[in-house]
XYZ file of C-alpha atoms in Angstrom:
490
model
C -8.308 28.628 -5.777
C -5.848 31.490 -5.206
C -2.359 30.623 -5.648
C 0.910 32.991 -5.093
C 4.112 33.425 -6.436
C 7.312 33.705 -4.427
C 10.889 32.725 -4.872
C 13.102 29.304 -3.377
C 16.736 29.834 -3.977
C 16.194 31.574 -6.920
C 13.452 29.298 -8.526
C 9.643 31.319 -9.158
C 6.921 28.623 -8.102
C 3.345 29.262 -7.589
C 1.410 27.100 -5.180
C -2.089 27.094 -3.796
C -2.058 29.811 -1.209
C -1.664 28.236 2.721
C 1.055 25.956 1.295
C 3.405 25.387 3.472
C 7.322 26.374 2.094
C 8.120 22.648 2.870
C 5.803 21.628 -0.084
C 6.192 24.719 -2.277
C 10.005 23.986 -2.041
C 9.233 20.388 -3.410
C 7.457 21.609 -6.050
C 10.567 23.205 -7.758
C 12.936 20.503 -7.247
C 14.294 21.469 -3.444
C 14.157 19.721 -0.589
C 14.266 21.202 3.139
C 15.517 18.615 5.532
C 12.929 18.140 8.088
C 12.172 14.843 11.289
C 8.698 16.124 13.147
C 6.793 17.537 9.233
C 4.655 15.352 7.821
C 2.348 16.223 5.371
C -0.741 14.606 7.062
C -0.681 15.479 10.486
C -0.494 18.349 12.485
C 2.463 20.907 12.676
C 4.816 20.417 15.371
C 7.682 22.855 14.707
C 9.910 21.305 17.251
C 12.786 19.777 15.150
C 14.042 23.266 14.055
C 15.971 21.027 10.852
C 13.686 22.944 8.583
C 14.821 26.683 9.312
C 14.806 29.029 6.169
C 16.137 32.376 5.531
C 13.013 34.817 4.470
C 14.028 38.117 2.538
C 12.892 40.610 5.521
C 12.277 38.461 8.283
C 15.347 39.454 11.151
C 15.537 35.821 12.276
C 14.888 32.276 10.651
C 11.735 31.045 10.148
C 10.581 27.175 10.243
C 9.584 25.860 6.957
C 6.953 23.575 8.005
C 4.830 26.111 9.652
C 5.258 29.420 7.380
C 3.146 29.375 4.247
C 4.127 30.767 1.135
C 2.859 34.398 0.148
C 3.104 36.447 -2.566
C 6.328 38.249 -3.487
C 8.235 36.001 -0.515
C 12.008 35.822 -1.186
C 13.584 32.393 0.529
C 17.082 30.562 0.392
C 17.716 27.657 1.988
C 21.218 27.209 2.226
C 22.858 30.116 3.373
C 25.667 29.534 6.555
C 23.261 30.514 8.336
C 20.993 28.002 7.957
C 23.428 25.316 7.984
C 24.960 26.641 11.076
C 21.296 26.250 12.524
C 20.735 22.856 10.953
C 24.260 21.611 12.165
C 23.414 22.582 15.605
C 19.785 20.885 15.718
C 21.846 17.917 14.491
C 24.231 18.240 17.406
C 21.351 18.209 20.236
C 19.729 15.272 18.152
C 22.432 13.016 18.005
C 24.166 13.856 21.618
C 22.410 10.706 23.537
C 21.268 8.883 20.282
C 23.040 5.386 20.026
C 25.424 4.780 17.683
C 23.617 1.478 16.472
C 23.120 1.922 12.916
C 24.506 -1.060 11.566
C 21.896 -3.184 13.864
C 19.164 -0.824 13.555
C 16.383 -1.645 11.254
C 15.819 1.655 10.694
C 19.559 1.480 8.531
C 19.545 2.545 5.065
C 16.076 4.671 5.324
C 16.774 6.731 8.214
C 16.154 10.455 8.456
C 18.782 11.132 11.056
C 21.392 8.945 9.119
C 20.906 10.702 5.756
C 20.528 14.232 7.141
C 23.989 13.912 9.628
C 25.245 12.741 5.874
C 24.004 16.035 4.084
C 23.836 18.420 7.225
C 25.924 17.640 10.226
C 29.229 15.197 9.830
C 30.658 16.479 12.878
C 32.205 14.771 15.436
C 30.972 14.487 19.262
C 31.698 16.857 21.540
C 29.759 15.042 24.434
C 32.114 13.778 27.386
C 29.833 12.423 29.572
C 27.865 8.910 29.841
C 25.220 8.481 27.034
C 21.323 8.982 28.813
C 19.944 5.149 29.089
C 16.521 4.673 28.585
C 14.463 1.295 27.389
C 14.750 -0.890 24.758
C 13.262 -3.743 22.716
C 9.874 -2.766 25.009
C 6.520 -4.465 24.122
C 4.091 -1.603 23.205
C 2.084 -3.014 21.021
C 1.149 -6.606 19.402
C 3.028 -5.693 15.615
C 5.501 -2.689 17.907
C 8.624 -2.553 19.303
C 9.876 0.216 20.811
C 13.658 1.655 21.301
C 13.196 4.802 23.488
C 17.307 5.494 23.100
C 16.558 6.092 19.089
C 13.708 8.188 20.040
C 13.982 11.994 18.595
C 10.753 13.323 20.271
C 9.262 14.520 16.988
C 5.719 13.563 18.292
C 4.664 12.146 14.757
C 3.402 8.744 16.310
C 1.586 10.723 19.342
C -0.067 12.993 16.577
C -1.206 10.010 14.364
C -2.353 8.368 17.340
C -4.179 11.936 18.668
C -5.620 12.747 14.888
C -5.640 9.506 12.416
C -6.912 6.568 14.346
C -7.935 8.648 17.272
C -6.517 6.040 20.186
C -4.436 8.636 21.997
C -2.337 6.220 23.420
C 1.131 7.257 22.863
C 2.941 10.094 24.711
C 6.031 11.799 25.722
C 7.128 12.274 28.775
C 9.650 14.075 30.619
C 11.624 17.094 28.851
C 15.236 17.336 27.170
C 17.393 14.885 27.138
C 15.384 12.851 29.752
C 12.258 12.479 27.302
C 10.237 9.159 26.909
C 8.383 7.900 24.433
C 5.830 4.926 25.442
C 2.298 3.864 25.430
C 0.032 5.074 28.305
C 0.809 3.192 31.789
C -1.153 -0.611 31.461
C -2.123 -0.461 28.069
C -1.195 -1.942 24.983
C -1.657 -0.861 21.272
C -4.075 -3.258 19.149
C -5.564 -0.667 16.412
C -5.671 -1.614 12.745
C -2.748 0.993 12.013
C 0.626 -0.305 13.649
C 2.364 -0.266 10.799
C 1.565 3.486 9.914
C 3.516 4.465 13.119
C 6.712 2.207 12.320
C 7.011 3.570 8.503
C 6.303 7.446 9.530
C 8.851 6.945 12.521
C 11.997 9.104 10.846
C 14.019 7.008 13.183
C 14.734 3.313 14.450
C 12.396 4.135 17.654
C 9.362 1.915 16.480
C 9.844 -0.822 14.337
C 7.646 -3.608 13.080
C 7.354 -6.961 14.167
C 6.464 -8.226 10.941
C 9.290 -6.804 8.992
C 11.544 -6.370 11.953
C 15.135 -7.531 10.623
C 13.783 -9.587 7.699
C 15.324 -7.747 5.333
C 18.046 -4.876 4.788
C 15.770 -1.978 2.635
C 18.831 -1.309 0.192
C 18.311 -4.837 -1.159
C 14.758 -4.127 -1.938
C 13.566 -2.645 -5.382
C 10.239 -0.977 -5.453
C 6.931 -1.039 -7.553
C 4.126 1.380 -7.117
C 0.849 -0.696 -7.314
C -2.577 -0.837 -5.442
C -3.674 -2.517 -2.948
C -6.733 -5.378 -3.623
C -8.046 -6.005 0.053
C -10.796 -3.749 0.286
C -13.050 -1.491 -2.598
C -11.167 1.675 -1.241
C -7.966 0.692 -3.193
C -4.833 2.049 -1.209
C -1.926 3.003 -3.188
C 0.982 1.248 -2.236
C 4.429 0.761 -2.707
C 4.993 -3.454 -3.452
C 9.016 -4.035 -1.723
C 10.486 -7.030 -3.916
C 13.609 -8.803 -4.540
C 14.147 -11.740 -6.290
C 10.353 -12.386 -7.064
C 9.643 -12.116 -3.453
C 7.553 -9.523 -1.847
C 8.668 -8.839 1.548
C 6.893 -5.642 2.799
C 3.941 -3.376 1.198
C 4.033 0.320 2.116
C 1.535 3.279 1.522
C 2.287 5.110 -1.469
C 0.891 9.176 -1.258
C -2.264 9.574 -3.216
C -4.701 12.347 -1.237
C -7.618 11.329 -2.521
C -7.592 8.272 -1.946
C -5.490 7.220 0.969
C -3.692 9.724 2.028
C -0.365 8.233 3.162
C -1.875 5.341 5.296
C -2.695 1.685 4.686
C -4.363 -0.726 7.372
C -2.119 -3.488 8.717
C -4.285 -5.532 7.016
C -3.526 -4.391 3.342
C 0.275 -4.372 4.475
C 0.330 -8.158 5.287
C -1.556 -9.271 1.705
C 1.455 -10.375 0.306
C 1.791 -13.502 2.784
C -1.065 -14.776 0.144
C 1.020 -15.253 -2.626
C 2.877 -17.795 -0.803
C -0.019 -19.097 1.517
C 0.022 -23.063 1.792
C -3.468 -23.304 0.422
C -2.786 -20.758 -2.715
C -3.218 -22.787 -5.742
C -0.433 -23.106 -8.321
C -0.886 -26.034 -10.351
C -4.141 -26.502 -12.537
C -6.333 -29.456 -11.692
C -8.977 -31.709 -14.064
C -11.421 -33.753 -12.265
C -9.218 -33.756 -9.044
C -5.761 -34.837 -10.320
C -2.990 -32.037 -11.068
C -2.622 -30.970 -14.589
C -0.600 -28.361 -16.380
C -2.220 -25.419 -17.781
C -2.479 -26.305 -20.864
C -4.266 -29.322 -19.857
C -6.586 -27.503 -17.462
C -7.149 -24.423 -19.859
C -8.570 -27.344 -22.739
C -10.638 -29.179 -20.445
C -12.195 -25.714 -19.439
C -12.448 -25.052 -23.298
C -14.097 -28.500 -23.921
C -16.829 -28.397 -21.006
C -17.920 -24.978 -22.480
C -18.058 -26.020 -25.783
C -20.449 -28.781 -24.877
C -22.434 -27.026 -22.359
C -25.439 -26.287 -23.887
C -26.691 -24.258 -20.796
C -23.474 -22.429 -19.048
C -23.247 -19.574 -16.489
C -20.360 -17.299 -16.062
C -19.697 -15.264 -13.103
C -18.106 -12.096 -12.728
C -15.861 -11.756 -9.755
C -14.494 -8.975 -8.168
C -11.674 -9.830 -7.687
C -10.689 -9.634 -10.938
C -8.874 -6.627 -12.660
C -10.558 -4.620 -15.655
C -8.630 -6.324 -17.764
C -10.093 -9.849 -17.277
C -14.119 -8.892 -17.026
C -13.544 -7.640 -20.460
C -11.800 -10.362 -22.004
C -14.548 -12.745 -20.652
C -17.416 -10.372 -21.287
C -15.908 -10.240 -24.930
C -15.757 -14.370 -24.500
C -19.762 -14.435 -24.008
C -20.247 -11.701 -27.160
C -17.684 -14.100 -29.478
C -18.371 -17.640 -28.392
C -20.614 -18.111 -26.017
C -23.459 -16.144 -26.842
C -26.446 -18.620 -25.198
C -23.987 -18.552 -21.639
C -25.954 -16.312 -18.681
C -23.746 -13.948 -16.787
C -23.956 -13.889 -13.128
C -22.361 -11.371 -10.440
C -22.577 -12.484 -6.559
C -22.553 -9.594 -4.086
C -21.854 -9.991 -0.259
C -19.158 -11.005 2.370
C -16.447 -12.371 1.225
C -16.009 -16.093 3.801
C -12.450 -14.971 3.194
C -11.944 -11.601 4.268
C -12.478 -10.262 7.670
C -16.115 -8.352 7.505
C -14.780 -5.299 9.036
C -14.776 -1.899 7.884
C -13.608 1.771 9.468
C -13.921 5.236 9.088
C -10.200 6.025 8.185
C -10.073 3.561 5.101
C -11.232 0.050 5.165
C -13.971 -0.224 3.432
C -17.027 -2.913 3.975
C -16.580 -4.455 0.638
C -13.623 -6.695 -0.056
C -14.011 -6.788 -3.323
C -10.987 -4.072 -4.954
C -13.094 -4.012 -8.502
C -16.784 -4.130 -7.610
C -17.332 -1.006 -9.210
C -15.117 -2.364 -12.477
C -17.442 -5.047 -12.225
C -20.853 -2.635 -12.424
C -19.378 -1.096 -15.441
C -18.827 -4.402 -17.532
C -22.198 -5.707 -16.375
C -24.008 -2.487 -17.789
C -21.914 -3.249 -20.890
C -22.661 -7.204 -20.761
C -26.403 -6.155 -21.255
C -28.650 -8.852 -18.098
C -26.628 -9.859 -15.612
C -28.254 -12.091 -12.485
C -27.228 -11.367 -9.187
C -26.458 -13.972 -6.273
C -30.361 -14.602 -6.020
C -30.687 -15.460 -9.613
C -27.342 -17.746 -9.555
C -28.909 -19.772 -6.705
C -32.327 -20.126 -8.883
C -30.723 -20.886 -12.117
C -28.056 -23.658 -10.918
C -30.380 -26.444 -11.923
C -30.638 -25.467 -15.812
C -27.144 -24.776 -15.913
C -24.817 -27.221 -17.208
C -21.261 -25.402 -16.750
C -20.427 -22.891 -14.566
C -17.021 -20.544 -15.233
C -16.158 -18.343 -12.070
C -13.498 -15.787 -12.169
C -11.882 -14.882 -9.226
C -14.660 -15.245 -7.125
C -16.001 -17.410 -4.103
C -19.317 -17.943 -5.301
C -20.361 -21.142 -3.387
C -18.934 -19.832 -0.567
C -21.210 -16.887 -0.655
C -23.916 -18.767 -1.424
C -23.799 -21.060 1.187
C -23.863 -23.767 -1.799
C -22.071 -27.328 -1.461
C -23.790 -28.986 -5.140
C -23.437 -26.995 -8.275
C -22.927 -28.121 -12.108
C -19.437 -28.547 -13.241
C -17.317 -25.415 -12.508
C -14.329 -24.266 -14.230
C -12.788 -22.265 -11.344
C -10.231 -19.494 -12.419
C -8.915 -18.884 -8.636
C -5.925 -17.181 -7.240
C -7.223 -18.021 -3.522
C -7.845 -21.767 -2.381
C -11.760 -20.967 -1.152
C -14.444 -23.789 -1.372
C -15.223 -22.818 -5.078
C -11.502 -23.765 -5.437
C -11.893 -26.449 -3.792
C -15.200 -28.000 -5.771
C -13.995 -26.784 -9.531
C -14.107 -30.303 -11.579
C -11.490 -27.733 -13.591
C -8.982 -25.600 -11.500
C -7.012 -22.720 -13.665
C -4.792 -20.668 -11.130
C -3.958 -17.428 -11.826
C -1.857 -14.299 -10.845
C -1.802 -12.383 -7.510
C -2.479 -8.373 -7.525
C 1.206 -7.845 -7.795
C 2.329 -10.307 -9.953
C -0.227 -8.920 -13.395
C -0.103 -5.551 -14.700
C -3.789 -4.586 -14.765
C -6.779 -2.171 -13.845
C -8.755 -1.967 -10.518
C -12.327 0.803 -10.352
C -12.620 1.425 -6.683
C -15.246 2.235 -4.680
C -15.537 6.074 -5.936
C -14.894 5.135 -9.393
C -11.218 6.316 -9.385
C -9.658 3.942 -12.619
C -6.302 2.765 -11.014
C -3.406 0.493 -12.167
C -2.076 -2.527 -10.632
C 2.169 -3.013 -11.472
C 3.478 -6.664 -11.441
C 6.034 -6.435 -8.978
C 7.025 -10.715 -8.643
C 6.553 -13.730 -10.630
C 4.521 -16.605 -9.126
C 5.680 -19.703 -8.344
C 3.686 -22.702 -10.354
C 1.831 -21.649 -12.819
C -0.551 -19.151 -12.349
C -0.678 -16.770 -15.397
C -3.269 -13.163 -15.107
C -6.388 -14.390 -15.171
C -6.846 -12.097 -18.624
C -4.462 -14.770 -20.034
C -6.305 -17.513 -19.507
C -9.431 -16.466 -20.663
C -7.377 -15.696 -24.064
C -6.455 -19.122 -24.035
C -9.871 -20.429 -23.763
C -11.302 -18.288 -26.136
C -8.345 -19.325 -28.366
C -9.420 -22.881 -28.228
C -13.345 -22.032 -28.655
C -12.238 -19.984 -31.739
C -12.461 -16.727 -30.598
C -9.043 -15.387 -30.131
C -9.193 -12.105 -31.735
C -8.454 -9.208 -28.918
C -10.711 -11.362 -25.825
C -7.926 -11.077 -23.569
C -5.661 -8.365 -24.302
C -8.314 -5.108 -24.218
C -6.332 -1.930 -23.922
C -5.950 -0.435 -20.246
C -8.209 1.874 -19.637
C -7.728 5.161 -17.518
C -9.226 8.432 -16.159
C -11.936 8.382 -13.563
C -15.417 6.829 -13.551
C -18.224 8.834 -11.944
C-alpha cells in the first residue's frame, strides 16, 4: 500500500495514500470540525465547517474531499479558517431553533459543540425565524424535526448507499429546504436507528430512546453485540446497572459503523418478564447455591449424561465445561444443535444480519474440534433414550428439536425458552453485557464482550457456574476461569 507524508499544523503523519485530510488529521491528534463527513458514506462537501489552509493552494480547500499527498503543508486554524468556519456557523444557525434544552439531540450535538469551539456569536437575524414541520411521523422508530434540519444529506446518502431504500430527500433550496420521506410513504427498513445516531443534529430522533434519558448521565462500555454470528461492535449506554441504549461502535471489518435495529433493542432482554433470575429445583425457586448442587448431584449419579454446547455461550464457558467433561465427567457425550433459533427472528440481510443467531457458533466449532466427537442435533434426538442427564448451556435445544420429553436437564439459561421452561434444574446466568467474556464470529474474528450492568436476581456468567459445579464434582482446578483468548481465527 503506498502511503505519503505531509504536514497538519506542524505534526508529520503518514497515511495510506487517498486518505482524506479529515482522517489523516485524526491520526495525529487533530480534529477538523465537520456536520455532512462521515466516514462511510459518500462525500458531500456542502457544510464548508471543514475548510483548511493548504501551503500553495490560493483559496481554502474542504477537508473531507482533498486527500493527503506527499510533501502537503496544512494548518487548520489560521483566522482565516475560523473566519470561514464562523461564517458557515452563522448561515447554519440563522433559522435553527433555539431548543436545546428540549432537544434530544442536547449534550451530543454537532452544532451545539462546534457554535461552543467555532462560532459564539450572537444573531444578527431581524426577521421571523423560517417555520417548517415538526414532531412528523416518517417512519415507525422516526421522528422528524425539519426546523433542526442542517441539510447535510447524511440520512439521504445512507438511505441512497447503505440500505439502498432511497426514501429520504431534500427539497427546496436555502433557507426554505425540507427534509422528509418521499410523498405517501413511510420508512420500515431494519436500519432506523442508523439515521437518528448519524443525524449531527436533533432533526431525526428515535422513538425508542426519544427523551428517555439525558446522554450526559450515561457512561459507556465498548462491547459486542450477541444477536446474530456477524458480531457488531457496539457501544453498551449504562447508568446505574441499567442499559438504556446500544450504539454502533467503528470497527471496518466488521460492521462498519452500523448496527440493525434489531441488535440496538437487545438490551430490553435483560429485563424481559420471562428472563429467568432465580434458580429453580424440580419446579420450586431455589437459590443458586441450591440449584448449582442439585445440578452437581444429578451428574454425579448419571451414569449416562449428555452435555450440549450452546452458542450462545461466550469462549469462556465452552471451555470451562469442555474442561468439566476432560476432569469429571469423562463417560458424559457432548452434543452441539445447529439451526433456527424459535427465539430469534430467521431473517438475515446483505448489509449485516447474518442467518445464524448464534454470536459464538464458530467459538463453538473450535471447542468441539478440541472436545474430540461431538453429536450434532441428529445424534441428540437418537441418543435421548440412553441418556440419563442432560446439561445445556445457553442453548434452546428442545426447542430446536421440536422435543417436549427428554431425561432430566440441568438448564444453564439466560433466556426463558421451552428448555428453560422443562429443566428439572434451572441455573440462570449473565446477559452479553453483564460478563466480561469472548465471542468467535462468523469469520473467525476473536472478540471481547465488556460487562457493562449487573443483573438483577441471581444470574452469575455462565463460566461461573460451571466452576461451581465442577467445584462440587471435585474438579475445581482452572474449569471455569480459562484465560481470554485473542487474535483472529481463520
Amino acid at each position: 500500500m503506498t502511503r505519503v507524508a505531509c504536514t497538519i499544523d506542524g505534526r508529520p503523519v503518514r497515511v495510506p495514500a487517498g486518505t482524506s485530510l479529515i482522517e489523516a488529521a485524526r491520526a495525529v491528534g487533530v480534529e477538523i470540525p465537520h456536520f455532512c463527513w462521515h466516514p462511510h458514506l459518500p462525500v458531500a462537501g456542502n457544510c464548508r465547517m471543514c475548510v483548511v489552509e493548504i501551503q500553495g493552494s490560493p483559496k481554502l480547500e474542504i477537508a473531507c474531499n482533498t486527500p493527503a499527498r506527499e510533501g502537503m503543508v496544512v494548518r487548520t486554524d489560521t483566522s482565516a479558517v475560523r473566519a470561514a468556519r464562523r461564517a458557515a456557523m452563522e448561515f447554519l444557525l440563522a433559522n435553527h431553533p433555539l431548543d436545546c434544552p428540549i432537544c434530544d439531540q442536547s449534550g451530543e450535538c454537532l452544532l451545539q459543540e462546534h457554535w461552543d469551539v467555532h462560532a459564539r456569536h450572537a444573531s444578527r437575524l431581524r426577521d421571523p425565524k423560517v417555520v417548517k414541520g415538526k414532531r412528523i411521523d416518517v417512519g415507525t422508530d422516526l421522528v422528524l424535526d425539519q426546523e433542526r434540519c442542517i441539510a447535510c444529506t447524511r440520512c439521504v446518502r445512507f438511505s441512497e448507499v447503505v440500505t439502498g431504500t432511497r426514501d429520504l430527500a431534500i427539497a427546496g433550496r436555502s433557507d426554505h429546504h425540507r427534509i422528509g420521506a418521499a410523498e405517501g410513504t413511510r420508512i420500515t427498513h431494519a436500519y432506523q436507528g442508523c439515521l437518528a445516531e448519524i443525524c449531527p443534529v436533533g432533526a431525526l430522533t428515535s422513538r425508542d430512546f426519544r427523551f428517555r434519558k439525558r446522554v450526559w448521565w450515561l457512561e459507556e462500555v465498548p462491547s459486542i453485540c450477541p444477536g446474530c454470528a456477524t458480531g457488531c461492535n457496539v457501544r453498551v449506554c449504562f447508568q446505574d446497572d441499567t442499559v438504556h441504549r446500544i450504539l454502533p461502535r467503528r470497527n471496518d471489518a466488521v460492521n462498519r459503523s452500523w448496527i440493525c435495529d434489531e441488535g440496538r433493542g437487545l438490551y430490553a432482554e435483560l429485563l424481559a418478564p420471562g428472563r429467568p433470575l432465580l434458580g429453580r429445583v424440580d419446579g420450586r425457586p431455589a437459590a443458586l447455591e441450591e440449584a448449582l448442587a442439585a445440578a452437581a448431584a444429578r451428574l454425579r449419579a448419571a451414569r449416562r449424561p449428555g452435555l450440549v454446547l450452546g452458542g450462545q455461550a461466550t469462549v469462556e464457558a465452552l471451555v470451562a465445561l469442555v474442561r468439566l467433561v476432560e476432569r469429571a465427567l469423562p463417560g458424559a457425550r457432548l452434543f452441539r444443535v445447529a439451526g433456527p433459533d424459535p427465539g430469534r427472528t430467521p431473517w438475515s440481510d446483505a448489509i449485516l444480519v447474518h442467518a445464524d443467531k448464534d454470536p459464538d457458533t464458530r467459538g463453538v466449532d473450535l471447542l468441539a474440534a478440541r472436545a474430540g466427537p461431538v453429536g450434532d442435533g441428529g445424534a441428540l434426538r437418537d441418543a435421548l433414550p440412553d441418556l440419563d442427564a442432560l446439561l445445556v448451556l445457553e442453548d434452546d435445544a428442545l426447542g430446536r428439536l421440536g422435543i417436549e420429553a427428554a431425561p432430566p436437564v440441568v438448564a444453564l439459561a439466560f433466556h426463558g425458552h421451552r428448555t428453560a421452561a422443562a429443566a428439572a434444574v434451572l441455573i440462570p446466568v449473565a446477559g452479553a453485557w453483564e460478563q466480561d467474556g469472548t465471542l468467535v464470529n462468523a469469520a473467525g474474528r476473536i472478540q471481547r464482550l465488556r460487562r457493562a450492568s449487573r443483573p438483577a436476581g441471581e444470574p452469575v456468567p455462565a463460566y461461573v457456574a460451571i466452576h461451581g459445579i465442577g467445584a462440587l464434582l471435585g474438579a475445581d482446578r482452572g474449569c471455569g476461569t480459562p484465560e481470554p483468548v485473542e487474535g483472529h481465527v481463520r
